[in-house]
Amino acid sequence: MGIPSGQYDHAGHRHGARGRDDPRQTPPRLRRSAYAGRLIRLLLAFFLLTGFAQAEPLRIATFNTELSRKGPGILLRDILRGDDPSIASVVQTIAAANPDIIALQGIDYDLERSALNALADALTAAGAPYPHRFAAPPNAGRQSGADLDADGKRGSPRDAQGYGRFFGQGAMAILSRHPLQTEDLQDFSTLLWRDLPGTLYPMIDGTPFGGAEAHATQRLSSNSHWSLPVQLPDGPVTLLTYHATPPVFDGPEDRNGRRNHDETAFWSHHLAGNIGTPPTHPFILLGDANLDPKRGDGRSDAITALLSHPTLQDPLPDQPTVNWLQTGPMRVDYILPSRDWQVLDAGLIWPEGKDASRHALIWVDLTR
């Protein structure tokens, strides 16, 4: 509202004490206008400071790239060569989705994170930069020293804490456009399987499968279980991510089926505060559970419990995320945001090419 020309410009030239009729007092109409302006400015500042202002949506994704190779260093070599069709498909798929944060599975780990950095560099060249990158030593390929599969031998890929021909084969990583608060990481990868509440560790006539040594050695995570906060412009979000073992390739003891169940059941215990410190702010549970709630050989009650968990929501119900030749389409990859998020959109991108991953990249757009 403007000031009418010449109507009150003489007020400052009057004399006398301020009183109810003093013309130097701001006229009521202007007082209301000034008050309204100050109120609007205060409310705007309040909204900005308290996060009420609409934040940019967050696109979160998870993708089993299936980039793992048969030996250490081979994945790095193939990325640097720049002519591998499976790597090109992964880069194309991630760039097309363009997520702000993505959890990756099926990518080989090395101590210098050279393969992960090379993949991130390829993504930058494709127009999808990820300056913040995380990977930690996994259980995949980490030899246990025990005969975990009870075949009378030690040192085979199945005697590793998680299946692997070499340390780090087919591991996990996170790429992000927002800072990762690694100082607050909770890495549960060393948790022994037997220490999970209600563990389904296989027992044969009351004796642990593989014997006492295996029982005292075997970790729960076939790969990793991470709780990692990420600093967004409007506050932190915690990623809860993992990659469970397939519930097959074992014997009548159902070692892998039981372990797959417990790797997923872990999150119910974590959210209940039984293991570690559960998130106190918005979080997202995501990764490859290798477990369909309705089909397959897995013990589906573990994933069913998460899908119906009171703190979680499911943006892609009943959506197949993998297409295996042996089984056909199944749902094994998940993004489950906490209920304090508003889901704006969700979808899948299927990689293209004969050497492409059989998994879809799944993404969800969130705001809060």
PDB file of C-alpha atoms in Angstrom, residues 59-310:
ATOM      1  CA  ARG A  59      15.077 -38.251  -5.120  1.00  0.00           C
ATOM      2  CA  ILE A  60      16.390 -41.408  -3.458  1.00  0.00           C
ATOM      3  CA  ALA A  61      17.274 -44.586  -5.370  1.00  0.00           C
ATOM      4  CA  THR A  62      18.636 -48.082  -4.931  1.00  0.00           C
ATOM      5  CA  PHE A  63      20.153 -50.256  -7.658  1.00  0.00           C
ATOM      6  CA  ASN A  64      21.772 -53.679  -7.741  1.00  0.00           C
ATOM      7  CA  THR A  65      24.216 -52.974 -10.569  1.00  0.00           C
ATOM      8  CA  GLU A  66      25.476 -56.569 -10.863  1.00  0.00           C
ATOM      9  CA  LEU A  67      28.885 -55.158 -11.819  1.00  0.00           C
ATOM     10  CA  SER A  68      30.863 -57.633  -9.708  1.00  0.00           C
ATOM     11  CA  ARG A  69      33.820 -59.298 -11.427  1.00  0.00           C
ATOM     12  CA  LYS A  70      35.648 -62.606 -10.840  1.00  0.00           C
ATOM     13  CA  GLY A  71      38.798 -61.110  -9.342  1.00  0.00           C
ATOM     14  CA  PRO A  72      40.071 -58.036  -7.493  1.00  0.00           C
ATOM     15  CA  GLY A  73      40.910 -55.022  -9.628  1.00  0.00           C
ATOM     16  CA  ILE A  74      39.039 -56.255 -12.703  1.00  0.00           C
ATOM     17  CA  LEU A  75      36.071 -53.939 -12.208  1.00  0.00           C
ATOM     18  CA  LEU A  76      38.374 -50.921 -11.924  1.00  0.00           C
ATOM     19  CA  ARG A  77      40.159 -51.987 -15.101  1.00  0.00           C
ATOM     20  CA  ASP A  78      36.882 -52.364 -16.969  1.00  0.00           C
ATOM     21  CA  ILE A  79      35.577 -48.975 -15.839  1.00  0.00           C
ATOM     22  CA  LEU A  80      38.784 -47.224 -16.864  1.00  0.00           C
ATOM     23  CA  ARG A  81      38.773 -48.860 -20.292  1.00  0.00           C
ATOM     24  CA  GLY A  82      35.451 -47.177 -20.984  1.00  0.00           C
ATOM     25  CA  ASP A  83      34.122 -49.789 -23.423  1.00  0.00           C
ATOM     26  CA  ASP A  84      32.331 -52.284 -21.171  1.00  0.00           C
ATOM     27  CA  PRO A  85      28.608 -52.539 -22.092  1.00  0.00           C
ATOM     28  CA  SER A  86      27.431 -53.517 -18.600  1.00  0.00           C
ATOM     29  CA  ILE A  87      29.171 -50.506 -17.060  1.00  0.00           C
ATOM     30  CA  ALA A  88      27.819 -48.227 -19.789  1.00  0.00           C
ATOM     31  CA  SER A  89      24.309 -49.528 -19.051  1.00  0.00           C
ATOM     32  CA  VAL A  90      24.688 -48.797 -15.321  1.00  0.00           C
ATOM     33  CA  VAL A  91      25.981 -45.276 -15.986  1.00  0.00           C
ATOM     34  CA  GLN A  92      23.179 -44.603 -18.459  1.00  0.00           C
ATOM     35  CA  THR A  93      20.537 -45.901 -16.035  1.00  0.00           C
ATOM     36  CA  ILE A  94      21.749 -43.868 -13.052  1.00  0.00           C
ATOM     37  CA  ALA A  95      22.149 -40.717 -15.156  1.00  0.00           C
ATOM     38  CA  ALA A  96      18.607 -41.161 -16.500  1.00  0.00           C
ATOM     39  CA  ALA A  97      17.176 -41.465 -12.979  1.00  0.00           C
ATOM     40  CA  ASN A  98      19.389 -38.614 -11.724  1.00  0.00           C
ATOM     41  CA  PRO A  99      18.838 -39.326  -8.004  1.00  0.00           C
ATOM     42  CA  ASP A 100      20.220 -37.106  -5.257  1.00  0.00           C
ATOM     43  CA  ILE A 101      21.304 -40.171  -3.261  1.00  0.00           C
ATOM     44  CA  ILE A 102      21.677 -43.738  -4.483  1.00  0.00           C
ATOM     45  CA  ALA A 103      22.522 -46.973  -2.669  1.00  0.00           C
ATOM     46  CA  LEU A 104      24.425 -49.393  -4.891  1.00  0.00           C
ATOM     47  CA  GLN A 105      24.774 -53.148  -4.583  1.00  0.00           C
ATOM     48  CA  GLY A 106      26.864 -55.550  -6.631  1.00  0.00           C
ATOM     49  CA  ILE A 107      29.925 -53.311  -6.885  1.00  0.00           C
ATOM     50  CA  ASP A 108      33.331 -54.667  -5.870  1.00  0.00           C
ATOM     51  CA  TYR A 109      35.019 -53.031  -2.880  1.00  0.00           C
ATOM     52  CA  ASP A 110      38.692 -52.108  -2.680  1.00  0.00           C
ATOM     53  CA  LEU A 111      40.513 -50.373   0.159  1.00  0.00           C
ATOM     54  CA  GLU A 112      41.188 -47.196  -1.853  1.00  0.00           C
ATOM     55  CA  ARG A 113      37.600 -47.149  -3.196  1.00  0.00           C
ATOM     56  CA  SER A 114      39.180 -46.834  -6.621  1.00  0.00           C
ATOM     57  CA  ALA A 115      36.407 -48.670  -8.459  1.00  0.00           C
ATOM     58  CA  LEU A 116      33.717 -46.575  -6.775  1.00  0.00           C
ATOM     59  CA  ASN A 117      35.554 -43.335  -7.571  1.00  0.00           C
ATOM     60  CA  ALA A 118      36.065 -44.412 -11.184  1.00  0.00           C
ATOM     61  CA  LEU A 119      32.344 -45.161 -11.514  1.00  0.00           C
ATOM     62  CA  ALA A 120      31.507 -41.779  -9.963  1.00  0.00           C
ATOM     63  CA  ASP A 121      33.871 -40.088 -12.426  1.00  0.00           C
ATOM     64  CA  ALA A 122      32.083 -41.810 -15.308  1.00  0.00           C
ATOM     65  CA  LEU A 123      28.772 -40.565 -13.919  1.00  0.00           C
ATOM     66  CA  THR A 124      30.156 -37.033 -13.694  1.00  0.00           C
ATOM     67  CA  ALA A 125      31.133 -37.235 -17.356  1.00  0.00           C
ATOM     68  CA  ALA A 126      27.569 -38.358 -18.103  1.00  0.00           C
ATOM     69  CA  GLY A 127      26.154 -35.290 -16.356  1.00  0.00           C
ATOM     70  CA  ALA A 128      25.347 -36.923 -13.001  1.00  0.00           C
ATOM     71  CA  PRO A 129      27.983 -35.793 -10.482  1.00  0.00           C
ATOM     72  CA  TYR A 130      28.236 -37.364  -7.013  1.00  0.00           C
ATOM     73  CA  PRO A 131      30.916 -35.606  -4.955  1.00  0.00           C
ATOM     74  CA  HIS A 132      30.114 -37.549  -1.759  1.00  0.00           C
ATOM     75  CA  ARG A 133      30.914 -41.265  -1.842  1.00  0.00           C
ATOM     76  CA  PHE A 134      30.931 -43.981   0.796  1.00  0.00           C
ATOM     77  CA  ALA A 135      31.962 -47.607   1.045  1.00  0.00           C
ATOM     78  CA  ALA A 136      33.176 -49.588   4.042  1.00  0.00           C
ATOM     79  CA  PRO A 137      34.864 -52.994   4.374  1.00  0.00           C
ATOM     80  CA  PRO A 138      32.125 -55.612   3.841  1.00  0.00           C
ATOM     81  CA  ASN A 139      31.697 -59.199   4.938  1.00  0.00           C
ATOM     82  CA  ALA A 140      31.559 -60.342   1.309  1.00  0.00           C
ATOM     83  CA  GLY A 141      34.632 -62.489   0.645  1.00  0.00           C
ATOM     84  CA  ARG A 142      36.027 -61.913   4.161  1.00  0.00           C
ATOM     85  CA  GLN A 143      37.433 -65.298   5.138  1.00  0.00           C
ATOM     86  CA  SER A 144      36.278 -66.518   8.547  1.00  0.00           C
ATOM     87  CA  GLY A 145      38.899 -69.176   9.220  1.00  0.00           C
ATOM     88  CA  ALA A 146      36.093 -71.609  10.082  1.00  0.00           C
ATOM     89  CA  ASP A 147      34.196 -74.241   8.105  1.00  0.00           C
ATOM     90  CA  LEU A 148      30.977 -72.254   7.955  1.00  0.00           C
ATOM     91  CA  ASP A 149      29.241 -74.412   5.348  1.00  0.00           C
ATOM     92  CA  ALA A 150      30.166 -77.683   7.098  1.00  0.00           C
ATOM     93  CA  ASP A 151      31.648 -79.331   4.019  1.00  0.00           C
ATOM     94  CA  GLY A 152      34.811 -80.439   5.818  1.00  0.00           C
ATOM     95  CA  LYS A 153      36.968 -77.783   4.174  1.00  0.00           C
ATOM     96  CA  ARG A 154      38.064 -74.254   5.001  1.00  0.00           C
ATOM     97  CA  GLY A 155      38.834 -71.258   2.863  1.00  0.00           C
ATOM     98  CA  SER A 156      36.178 -71.668   0.157  1.00  0.00           C
ATOM     99  CA  PRO A 157      33.929 -68.763  -0.945  1.00  0.00           C
ATOM    100  CA  ARG A 158      31.160 -70.224   1.243  1.00  0.00           C
ATOM    101  CA  ASP A 159      33.439 -70.120   4.284  1.00  0.00           C
ATOM    102  CA  ALA A 160      33.718 -66.357   4.010  1.00  0.00           C
ATOM    103  CA  GLN A 161      31.534 -64.228   6.270  1.00  0.00           C
ATOM    104  CA  GLY A 162      29.591 -63.458   3.113  1.00  0.00           C
ATOM    105  CA  TYR A 163      29.931 -65.394  -0.115  1.00  0.00           C
ATOM    106  CA  GLY A 164      32.817 -64.153  -2.224  1.00  0.00           C
ATOM    107  CA  ARG A 165      35.764 -65.419  -4.255  1.00  0.00           C
ATOM    108  CA  PHE A 166      37.784 -62.473  -2.950  1.00  0.00           C
ATOM    109  CA  PHE A 167      37.422 -59.850  -0.253  1.00  0.00           C
ATOM    110  CA  GLY A 168      34.897 -57.217  -1.297  1.00  0.00           C
ATOM    111  CA  GLN A 169      33.291 -59.068  -4.195  1.00  0.00           C
ATOM    112  CA  GLY A 170      29.831 -57.715  -4.948  1.00  0.00           C
ATOM    113  CA  ALA A 171      29.750 -55.216  -2.099  1.00  0.00           C
ATOM    114  CA  MET A 172      27.772 -52.017  -1.404  1.00  0.00           C
ATOM    115  CA  ALA A 173      28.334 -48.272  -1.764  1.00  0.00           C
ATOM    116  CA  ILE A 174      26.513 -44.936  -1.517  1.00  0.00           C
ATOM    117  CA  LEU A 175      26.743 -41.971  -3.870  1.00  0.00           C
ATOM    118  CA  SER A 176      25.314 -38.629  -2.787  1.00  0.00           C
ATOM    119  CA  ARG A 177      25.060 -34.984  -3.732  1.00  0.00           C
ATOM    120  CA  HIS A 178      24.703 -34.098  -0.059  1.00  0.00           C
ATOM    121  CA  PRO A 179      27.373 -34.471   2.652  1.00  0.00           C
ATOM    122  CA  LEU A 180      27.558 -37.874   4.331  1.00  0.00           C
ATOM    123  CA  GLN A 181      27.931 -37.756   8.115  1.00  0.00           C
ATOM    124  CA  THR A 182      30.307 -40.692   8.322  1.00  0.00           C
ATOM    125  CA  GLU A 183      31.338 -39.708  11.846  1.00  0.00           C
ATOM    126  CA  ASP A 184      27.840 -40.815  12.932  1.00  0.00           C
ATOM    127  CA  LEU A 185      27.853 -44.076  10.959  1.00  0.00           C
ATOM    128  CA  GLN A 186      26.531 -47.175  12.698  1.00  0.00           C
ATOM    129  CA  ASP A 187      28.053 -50.204  10.976  1.00  0.00           C
ATOM    130  CA  PHE A 188      26.475 -53.433  12.211  1.00  0.00           C
ATOM    131  CA  SER A 189      28.498 -55.708   9.945  1.00  0.00           C
ATOM    132  CA  THR A 190      30.353 -57.348  12.849  1.00  0.00           C
ATOM    133  CA  LEU A 191      27.187 -58.428  14.694  1.00  0.00           C
ATOM    134  CA  LEU A 192      27.257 -62.191  15.203  1.00  0.00           C
ATOM    135  CA  TRP A 193      24.305 -64.033  13.745  1.00  0.00           C
ATOM    136  CA  ARG A 194      23.706 -65.894  17.017  1.00  0.00           C
ATOM    137  CA  ASP A 195      23.318 -62.555  18.862  1.00  0.00           C
ATOM    138  CA  LEU A 196      20.290 -61.410  16.871  1.00  0.00           C
ATOM    139  CA  PRO A 197      17.185 -61.630  19.087  1.00  0.00           C
ATOM    140  CA  GLY A 198      15.068 -64.567  17.956  1.00  0.00           C
ATOM    141  CA  THR A 199      17.824 -65.814  15.645  1.00  0.00           C
ATOM    142  CA  LEU A 200      17.008 -68.559  13.161  1.00  0.00           C
ATOM    143  CA  TYR A 201      20.598 -69.860  13.107  1.00  0.00           C
ATOM    144  CA  PRO A 202      20.222 -73.487  11.929  1.00  0.00           C
ATOM    145  CA  MET A 203      20.448 -76.118  14.623  1.00  0.00           C
ATOM    146  CA  ILE A 204      20.780 -79.864  13.946  1.00  0.00           C
ATOM    147  CA  ASP A 205      19.526 -81.982  16.864  1.00  0.00           C
ATOM    148  CA  GLY A 206      20.319 -79.113  19.214  1.00  0.00           C
ATOM    149  CA  THR A 207      23.812 -78.547  17.794  1.00  0.00           C
ATOM    150  CA  PRO A 208      24.672 -75.455  15.759  1.00  0.00           C
ATOM    151  CA  PHE A 209      25.096 -76.155  12.055  1.00  0.00           C
ATOM    152  CA  GLY A 210      28.836 -76.181  11.337  1.00  0.00           C
ATOM    153  CA  GLY A 211      29.695 -76.725  14.979  1.00  0.00           C
ATOM    154  CA  ALA A 212      30.565 -74.466  17.894  1.00  0.00           C
ATOM    155  CA  GLU A 213      33.364 -72.684  16.013  1.00  0.00           C
ATOM    156  CA  ALA A 214      31.076 -71.684  13.159  1.00  0.00           C
ATOM    157  CA  HIS A 215      28.376 -70.628  15.620  1.00  0.00           C
ATOM    158  CA  ALA A 216      30.835 -68.385  17.468  1.00  0.00           C
ATOM    159  CA  THR A 217      32.256 -66.934  14.235  1.00  0.00           C
ATOM    160  CA  GLN A 218      29.438 -66.438  11.738  1.00  0.00           C
ATOM    161  CA  ARG A 219      28.329 -62.814  11.353  1.00  0.00           C
ATOM    162  CA  LEU A 220      24.754 -61.912  10.481  1.00  0.00           C
ATOM    163  CA  SER A 221      25.462 -59.579   7.549  1.00  0.00           C
ATOM    164  CA  SER A 222      26.367 -61.389   4.342  1.00  0.00           C
ATOM    165  CA  ASN A 223      27.474 -57.978   3.149  1.00  0.00           C
ATOM    166  CA  SER A 224      26.778 -55.007   5.438  1.00  0.00           C
ATOM    167  CA  HIS A 225      24.084 -53.277   7.492  1.00  0.00           C
ATOM    168  CA  TRP A 226      24.620 -49.506   7.661  1.00  0.00           C
ATOM    169  CA  SER A 227      22.853 -46.631   9.373  1.00  0.00           C
ATOM    170  CA  LEU A 228      24.322 -43.497   7.790  1.00  0.00           C
ATOM    171  CA  PRO A 229      23.046 -39.921   8.277  1.00  0.00           C
ATOM    172  CA  VAL A 230      23.103 -37.532   5.314  1.00  0.00           C
ATOM    173  CA  GLN A 231      22.980 -33.772   5.806  1.00  0.00           C
ATOM    174  CA  LEU A 232      20.283 -32.212   3.631  1.00  0.00           C
ATOM    175  CA  PRO A 233      19.731 -28.432   3.414  1.00  0.00           C
ATOM    176  CA  ASP A 234      16.643 -28.723   5.651  1.00  0.00           C
ATOM    177  CA  GLY A 235      18.093 -31.212   8.132  1.00  0.00           C
ATOM    178  CA  PRO A 236      19.519 -34.735   8.340  1.00  0.00           C
ATOM    179  CA  VAL A 237      18.081 -37.949   6.960  1.00  0.00           C
ATOM    180  CA  THR A 238      19.335 -41.399   7.932  1.00  0.00           C
ATOM    181  CA  LEU A 239      19.852 -44.139   5.363  1.00  0.00           C
ATOM    182  CA  LEU A 240      19.293 -47.694   6.591  1.00  0.00           C
ATOM    183  CA  THR A 241      20.707 -49.938   3.901  1.00  0.00           C
ATOM    184  CA  TYR A 242      21.792 -53.542   3.329  1.00  0.00           C
ATOM    185  CA  HIS A 243      22.107 -56.342   0.799  1.00  0.00           C
ATOM    186  CA  ALA A 244      20.934 -59.739   2.029  1.00  0.00           C
ATOM    187  CA  THR A 245      22.112 -63.133   0.836  1.00  0.00           C
ATOM    188  CA  PRO A 246      19.862 -65.068  -1.587  1.00  0.00           C
ATOM    189  CA  PRO A 247      17.671 -67.569   0.340  1.00  0.00           C
ATOM    190  CA  VAL A 248      18.827 -70.465  -1.875  1.00  0.00           C
ATOM    191  CA  PHE A 249      22.036 -72.398  -2.755  1.00  0.00           C
ATOM    192  CA  ASP A 250      22.138 -74.375   0.509  1.00  0.00           C
ATOM    193  CA  GLY A 251      20.973 -77.717   1.899  1.00  0.00           C
ATOM    194  CA  PRO A 252      18.122 -79.046   4.024  1.00  0.00           C
ATOM    195  CA  GLU A 253      19.369 -76.969   6.964  1.00  0.00           C
ATOM    196  CA  ASP A 254      18.192 -73.891   5.002  1.00  0.00           C
ATOM    197  CA  ARG A 255      21.229 -71.918   6.130  1.00  0.00           C
ATOM    198  CA  ASN A 256      20.848 -69.204   3.477  1.00  0.00           C
ATOM    199  CA  GLY A 257      17.070 -69.024   3.782  1.00  0.00           C
ATOM    200  CA  ARG A 258      17.312 -68.532   7.543  1.00  0.00           C
ATOM    201  CA  ARG A 259      20.094 -65.996   7.232  1.00  0.00           C
ATOM    202  CA  ASN A 260      18.244 -64.047   4.541  1.00  0.00           C
ATOM    203  CA  HIS A 261      15.239 -63.853   6.874  1.00  0.00           C
ATOM    204  CA  ASP A 262      17.325 -62.639   9.798  1.00  0.00           C
ATOM    205  CA  GLU A 263      19.191 -60.034   7.730  1.00  0.00           C
ATOM    206  CA  THR A 264      15.842 -58.414   6.990  1.00  0.00           C
ATOM    207  CA  ALA A 265      14.428 -59.035  10.482  1.00  0.00           C
ATOM    208  CA  PHE A 266      17.442 -57.106  11.833  1.00  0.00           C
ATOM    209  CA  TRP A 267      15.783 -53.820  10.841  1.00  0.00           C
ATOM    210  CA  SER A 268      12.683 -54.516  12.907  1.00  0.00           C
ATOM    211  CA  HIS A 269      14.939 -55.010  15.922  1.00  0.00           C
ATOM    212  CA  HIS A 270      16.911 -51.870  15.119  1.00  0.00           C
ATOM    213  CA  LEU A 271      13.784 -49.731  14.789  1.00  0.00           C
ATOM    214  CA  ALA A 272      12.562 -51.138  18.110  1.00  0.00           C
ATOM    215  CA  GLY A 273      15.793 -50.023  19.783  1.00  0.00           C
ATOM    216  CA  ASN A 274      16.986 -53.578  20.495  1.00  0.00           C
ATOM    217  CA  ILE A 275      20.191 -53.166  18.450  1.00  0.00           C
ATOM    218  CA  GLY A 276      22.003 -49.864  18.008  1.00  0.00           C
ATOM    219  CA  THR A 277      20.364 -46.447  18.157  1.00  0.00           C
ATOM    220  CA  PRO A 278      17.313 -46.027  15.895  1.00  0.00           C
ATOM    221  CA  PRO A 279      16.910 -42.768  13.938  1.00  0.00           C
ATOM    222  CA  THR A 280      15.385 -39.810  15.757  1.00  0.00           C
ATOM    223  CA  HIS A 281      14.672 -37.887  12.555  1.00  0.00           C
ATOM    224  CA  PRO A 282      13.303 -38.866   9.101  1.00  0.00           C
ATOM    225  CA  PHE A 283      14.903 -41.991   7.649  1.00  0.00           C
ATOM    226  CA  ILE A 284      14.747 -44.257   4.619  1.00  0.00           C
ATOM    227  CA  LEU A 285      15.233 -48.031   4.615  1.00  0.00           C
ATOM    228  CA  LEU A 286      16.479 -49.219   1.235  1.00  0.00           C
ATOM    229  CA  GLY A 287      18.463 -51.928  -0.474  1.00  0.00           C
ATOM    230  CA  ASP A 288      18.265 -55.435  -1.897  1.00  0.00           C
ATOM    231  CA  ALA A 289      16.493 -57.817   0.480  1.00  0.00           C
ATOM    232  CA  ASN A 290      16.597 -60.750  -1.970  1.00  0.00           C
ATOM    233  CA  LEU A 291      13.164 -61.552  -0.572  1.00  0.00           C
ATOM    234  CA  ASP A 292       9.739 -61.361  -2.209  1.00  0.00           C
ATOM    235  CA  PRO A 293       6.756 -61.057   0.152  1.00  0.00           C
ATOM    236  CA  LYS A 294       4.610 -63.405  -1.948  1.00  0.00           C
ATOM    237  CA  ARG A 295       6.843 -65.575  -4.129  1.00  0.00           C
ATOM    238  CA  GLY A 296      10.044 -67.597  -3.998  1.00  0.00           C
ATOM    239  CA  ASP A 297      11.828 -69.818  -1.500  1.00  0.00           C
ATOM    240  CA  GLY A 298      12.480 -67.150   1.131  1.00  0.00           C
ATOM    241  CA  ARG A 299      10.854 -66.827   4.536  1.00  0.00           C
ATOM    242  CA  SER A 300       8.618 -63.915   3.647  1.00  0.00           C
ATOM    243  CA  ASP A 301       7.395 -62.981   7.129  1.00  0.00           C
ATOM    244  CA  ALA A 302      10.521 -60.842   7.693  1.00  0.00           C
ATOM    245  CA  ILE A 303       9.850 -58.526   4.740  1.00  0.00           C
ATOM    246  CA  THR A 304       6.095 -58.604   5.367  1.00  0.00           C
ATOM    247  CA  ALA A 305       6.772 -57.265   8.863  1.00  0.00           C
ATOM    248  CA  LEU A 306       8.723 -54.336   7.412  1.00  0.00           C
ATOM    249  CA  LEU A 307       6.108 -53.588   4.750  1.00  0.00           C
ATOM    250  CA  SER A 308       3.465 -53.329   7.483  1.00  0.00           C
ATOM    251  CA  HIS A 309       5.715 -51.615  10.041  1.00  0.00           C
ATOM    252  CA  PRO A 310       3.955 -48.629  11.659  1.00  0.00           C
TER     253      PRO A 310
END
